Coordinates of C-alpha atoms in Angstrom, one line a residue:
M1391 CA 17.0 -59.5 15.5
T1392 CA 19.3 -57.4 13.4
R1393 CA 17.9 -54.4 11.5
T1394 CA 18.9 -54.0 7.9
A1395 CA 19.6 -50.5 6.7
A1396 CA 17.4 -49.2 4.0
P1397 CA 19.1 -49.0 0.6
E1398 CA 20.2 -45.6 -0.5
S1399 CA 17.8 -45.8 -3.5
V1400 CA 14.7 -45.9 -1.3
A1401 CA 16.0 -43.6 1.4
A1402 CA 13.8 -40.6 2.0
A1403 CA 14.9 -37.6 -0.1
P1404 CA 15.8 -34.5 2.0
R1405 CA 13.1 -31.9 2.2
P1406 CA 14.2 -28.8 0.3
Y1407 CA 14.5 -25.6 2.4
P1408 CA 12.4 -22.7 1.1
S1409 CA 14.3 -19.6 -0.1
M1410 CA 12.4 -16.4 0.8
A1411 CA 14.2 -14.3 -1.8
A1412 CA 13.8 -16.8 -4.7
D1413 CA 10.2 -17.7 -3.8
T1414 CA 9.3 -14.0 -3.6
A1415 CA 10.9 -13.2 -6.9
I1416 CA 9.1 -16.1 -8.7
L1417 CA 5.7 -15.2 -7.2
A1418 CA 6.2 -11.5 -7.9
G1419 CA 6.9 -12.4 -11.6
R1420 CA 3.7 -14.4 -11.7
H1421 CA 1.6 -11.5 -10.4
L1422 CA 3.2 -9.1 -12.8
R1423 CA 2.3 -11.4 -15.7
L1424 CA -1.3 -11.6 -14.5
M1425 CA -1.4 -7.8 -14.2
S1426 CA -0.2 -7.4 -17.7
R1427 CA -3.2 -9.4 -18.9
R1428 CA -5.6 -7.0 -17.1
P1429 CA -5.4 -3.6 -18.9
A1430 CA -8.1 -2.3 -16.5
S1431 CA -5.7 -2.7 -13.6
I1432 CA -3.0 -0.7 -15.3
M1433 CA -5.4 1.9 -16.5
G1434 CA -6.7 2.2 -12.9
A1435 CA -3.2 3.0 -11.7
I1436 CA -3.0 5.8 -14.3
V1437 CA -6.5 7.3 -14.8
L1438 CA -8.1 7.2 -11.3
P1439 CA -5.3 9.3 -9.6
L1440 CA -5.4 11.8 -12.4
V1441 CA -9.2 12.1 -12.1
F1442 CA -9.1 12.6 -8.4
A1443 CA -6.3 15.1 -8.5
T1444 CA -8.1 17.2 -11.1
M1445 CA -11.5 17.0 -9.2
F1446 CA -10.0 18.0 -5.9
Y1447 CA -7.9 20.8 -7.4
V1448 CA -10.8 22.3 -9.3
V1449 CA -13.5 21.9 -6.5
F1450 CA -11.5 22.7 -3.4
G1451 CA -8.4 24.6 -4.6
T1452 CA -9.6 28.2 -3.9
V1453 CA -11.3 27.3 -0.6
V1454 CA -8.3 25.4 0.9
E1455 CA -5.8 28.0 -0.4
R1456 CA -7.4 30.6 1.7
R1457 CA -7.1 28.5 4.8
I1458 CA -3.5 27.2 4.3
G1459 CA -2.2 30.4 2.9
G1460 CA -0.3 28.7 0.1
D1461 CA -0.6 26.8 -3.1
Y1462 CA -3.1 24.0 -3.0
G1463 CA -1.3 22.1 -5.7
Q1464 CA 1.7 21.7 -3.3
Y1465 CA -0.6 20.5 -0.6
L1466 CA -2.8 18.3 -2.7
L1467 CA -0.4 16.1 -4.6
P1468 CA 0.9 14.1 -1.5
A1469 CA -2.8 13.5 -0.6
V1470 CA -3.8 12.2 -4.0
L1471 CA -0.6 10.0 -4.0
L1472 CA -1.5 8.4 -0.7
Q1473 CA -5.0 7.9 -1.9
A1474 CA -3.7 6.1 -5.0
M1475 CA -1.5 3.9 -2.7
L1476 CA -4.7 2.9 -0.9
F1477 CA -6.3 2.0 -4.1
T1478 CA -3.3 -0.2 -4.9
A1479 CA -3.7 -1.9 -1.5
M1480 CA -7.4 -2.6 -2.3
S1481 CA -6.3 -4.2 -5.6
A1482 CA -3.8 -6.4 -3.6
A1483 CA -6.6 -7.5 -1.3
I1484 CA -8.7 -8.7 -4.2
L1485 CA -5.8 -10.5 -5.8
S1486 CA -5.0 -12.3 -2.6
V1487 CA -8.7 -13.5 -2.4
E1488 CA -8.5 -14.8 -6.0
D1489 CA -5.4 -16.8 -5.0
V1490 CA -7.3 -18.3 -2.1
T1491 CA -10.5 -19.1 -4.0
G1492 CA -8.6 -20.3 -7.1
G1493 CA -6.6 -22.9 -5.2
M1494 CA -3.2 -21.2 -5.6
I1495 CA -2.7 -20.7 -1.9
R1496 CA -3.6 -24.4 -1.2
R1497 CA -1.1 -25.5 -3.7
L1498 CA 1.7 -23.2 -2.3
R1499 CA 1.1 -24.5 1.2
S1500 CA 1.7 -28.0 0.0
M1501 CA 5.1 -27.0 -1.3
A1502 CA 8.3 -26.0 0.4
V1503 CA 7.6 -22.3 0.0
S1504 CA 8.5 -19.6 2.5
P1505 CA 5.3 -18.5 4.3
V1506 CA 6.1 -14.8 3.7
A1507 CA 6.9 -15.2 0.0
P1508 CA 3.2 -15.2 -1.2
V1509 CA 2.8 -11.9 0.7
L1510 CA 6.0 -10.2 -0.3
G1511 CA 5.6 -11.4 -3.9
L1512 CA 2.2 -9.8 -4.3
V1513 CA 3.4 -6.7 -2.5
G1514 CA 6.4 -6.4 -4.9
A1515 CA 4.2 -6.7 -7.9
E1516 CA 1.8 -4.1 -6.6
L1517 CA 4.7 -1.7 -5.9
S1518 CA 5.3 -1.7 -9.7
R1519 CA 1.8 -0.3 -10.1
A1520 CA 2.5 2.2 -7.3
L1521 CA 5.7 3.3 -9.2
L1522 CA 3.6 3.8 -12.4
T1523 CA 1.1 5.9 -10.4
I1524 CA 3.9 8.1 -9.0
A1525 CA 5.5 8.5 -12.5
V1526 CA 2.1 9.8 -13.8
L1527 CA 1.1 11.9 -10.8
L1528 CA 4.3 13.9 -10.5
P1529 CA 4.1 15.5 -13.9
A1530 CA 0.4 16.1 -13.5
G1531 CA 1.1 17.7 -10.1
A1532 CA 3.7 20.0 -11.7
V1533 CA 0.9 21.4 -13.9
M1534 CA -1.1 22.2 -10.8
G1535 CA 1.8 23.9 -9.1
F1536 CA 3.5 21.0 -7.2
R1537 CA 7.3 21.0 -7.0
L1538 CA 9.8 18.6 -5.5
G1539 CA 11.9 21.4 -3.9
G1540 CA 13.9 19.3 -1.5
G1541 CA 16.7 18.5 -3.9
V1542 CA 17.8 15.0 -4.9
L1543 CA 17.7 13.5 -1.4
G1544 CA 14.3 15.0 -0.7
S1545 CA 12.9 13.7 -4.0
V1546 CA 14.3 10.2 -3.5
G1547 CA 12.9 10.2 0.1
F1548 CA 9.5 11.4 -1.2
V1549 CA 9.3 8.5 -3.5
L1550 CA 10.6 5.9 -1.0
I1551 CA 8.2 7.0 1.7
A1552 CA 5.3 6.8 -0.7
L1553 CA 6.3 3.3 -1.7
L1554 CA 6.8 2.3 1.9
F1555 CA 3.2 3.5 2.7
A1556 CA 2.0 1.4 -0.3
A1557 CA 3.9 -1.6 1.0
V1558 CA 2.4 -1.3 4.5
T1559 CA -1.2 -0.9 3.3
C1560 CA -0.9 -3.6 0.7
T1561 CA 0.4 -6.1 3.3
G1562 CA -2.3 -5.2 5.7
F1563 CA -5.0 -5.6 3.1
I1564 CA -3.5 -8.9 1.9
A1565 CA -3.8 -10.2 5.4
I1566 CA -7.5 -9.3 5.3
G1567 CA -7.9 -11.0 2.0
F1568 CA -6.3 -14.2 3.2
A1569 CA -8.4 -14.1 6.4
V1570 CA -11.7 -13.4 4.7
G1571 CA -11.4 -15.3 1.4
K1572 CA -14.4 -13.7 -0.3
V1573 CA -14.2 -10.9 -2.8
D1574 CA -17.5 -9.2 -1.7
S1575 CA -16.6 -9.3 2.0
V1576 CA -13.1 -8.0 1.3
Q1577 CA -14.4 -5.1 -0.7
V1578 CA -16.7 -4.1 2.1
I1579 CA -14.1 -4.4 4.8
T1580 CA -11.4 -2.5 2.9
N1581 CA -13.8 0.3 2.0
V1582 CA -14.8 0.6 5.7
I1583 CA -11.1 1.0 6.5
F1584 CA -10.2 3.1 3.5
F1585 CA -12.7 6.0 3.6
P1586 CA -12.6 6.9 7.3
F1587 CA -8.8 6.5 7.3
L1588 CA -8.4 8.9 4.4
L1589 CA -11.1 11.4 5.1
V1590 CA -10.4 11.8 8.9
S1591 CA -6.9 12.9 8.1
N1592 CA -5.2 16.1 7.0
A1593 CA -4.5 14.7 3.6
F1594 CA -7.0 16.9 1.7
T1595 CA -8.1 19.3 4.5
P1596 CA -5.9 21.0 7.2
T1597 CA -6.2 19.7 10.7
E1598 CA -7.6 23.1 11.9
A1599 CA -10.7 22.5 9.7
F1600 CA -11.8 19.6 11.9
P1601 CA -13.7 19.9 15.2
G1602 CA -11.4 20.5 18.2
W1603 CA -12.1 17.2 19.8
L1604 CA -11.0 15.4 16.6
Q1605 CA -7.9 17.3 15.8
G1606 CA -5.6 15.3 17.9
F1607 CA -6.5 12.1 16.1
V1608 CA -6.4 13.7 12.7
A1609 CA -2.9 15.2 13.2
N1610 CA -1.4 12.0 14.6
Q1611 CA -2.9 9.1 12.6
P1612 CA -0.4 7.3 10.3
L1613 CA -1.8 8.7 7.0
S1614 CA -1.6 12.3 8.3
R1615 CA 2.0 11.7 9.5
T1616 CA 3.0 10.2 6.2
A1617 CA 1.4 13.2 4.3
A1618 CA 3.3 15.6 6.6
A1619 CA 6.6 13.8 5.8
L1620 CA 5.9 14.0 2.1
R1621 CA 5.1 17.7 2.2
A1622 CA 8.2 18.4 4.3
L1623 CA 10.4 16.5 1.8
A1624 CA 8.9 18.5 -1.1
D1625 CA 9.3 21.9 0.6
P1626 CA 12.8 23.4 0.3
D1627 CA 12.4 25.4 3.5
A1628 CA 10.8 22.8 5.8
A1629 CA 12.5 20.9 8.6
V1630 CA 12.3 17.3 7.6
A1631 CA 13.9 15.4 10.5
E1632 CA 10.9 15.2 12.8
P1633 CA 8.1 14.5 10.3
V1634 CA 10.1 11.9 8.4
T1635 CA 11.2 10.2 11.6
I1636 CA 7.7 9.9 12.9
A1637 CA 6.4 8.7 9.6
L1638 CA 9.1 6.1 9.4
L1639 CA 8.4 4.8 12.9
W1640 CA 4.7 4.4 11.9
L1641 CA 5.5 2.8 8.6
I1642 CA 8.3 0.4 9.6
G1643 CA 6.4 -0.8 12.7
G1644 CA 3.2 -1.2 10.6
F1645 CA 5.1 -3.2 7.9
V1646 CA 6.6 -5.6 10.4
L1647 CA 3.2 -6.1 12.1
C1648 CA 1.3 -6.5 8.8
V1649 CA 3.8 -9.0 7.4
A1650 CA 3.5 -11.1 10.5
L1651 CA -0.3 -11.0 10.3
A1652 CA -0.4 -11.7 6.6
A1653 CA 2.0 -14.7 7.0
R1654 CA -0.3 -16.0 9.8
T1655 CA -3.5 -15.7 7.8
Y1656 CA -1.8 -17.3 4.8
R1657 CA -1.0 -20.4 6.8
R1658 CA -4.7 -20.5 8.0
S1659 CA -6.4 -19.6 4.7
L1660 CA -8.7 -22.2 3.1

């Protein structure tokens, strides 16, 4: 028996190949539009960092200046900036859960969409919030005595490392959001990560102020290393090669790992 070829009109259409760049751009635009309809989200990126910067400067300024022997404003601004990037990451985690519970992820998974595009699209949108925070904090820090003294390259590096830290933490928290899929649970988990990670670091307090048995961890954990890189880039007399290299190794490695985890949890989310 001879087989008859199927007519071209009923032949199966070729499956379109996903484009990571195009899919990421489209999804980032979607998240930006959603953010624009949430004034509280934008205000949080502006007001909270200013409140924390003022509180820490007023409450701890004199005490810490005695220990570090320098201007606390110069020491404080990188810490508040990294704290604000963690707040941005927590926002990304909540938005990722909303996409899961609202059916958006299920819909995307039924389409020819790159598996990393939902992650990178949300991260890209959150980085716009991070840029807004940086634009607000730098002038406020100048009032408290902070200066970007590392020249043009140092200033650009300062901003880029802060944004890279935001990208890493956002991606990691998005992975948690996709895996957990419940707003309440995600808020608990991210807070459990957020507060020890921030407080057991030299962001707000010098390493020497911690107990001796804890100082090794405090000095070498990723947030402390990133804070050290930011402070070196802002200091005209500091050697930047070592702190920046160590911070970049932490951040680039963390970003690759977190993207892989987020893409995996995206594929397995409900």
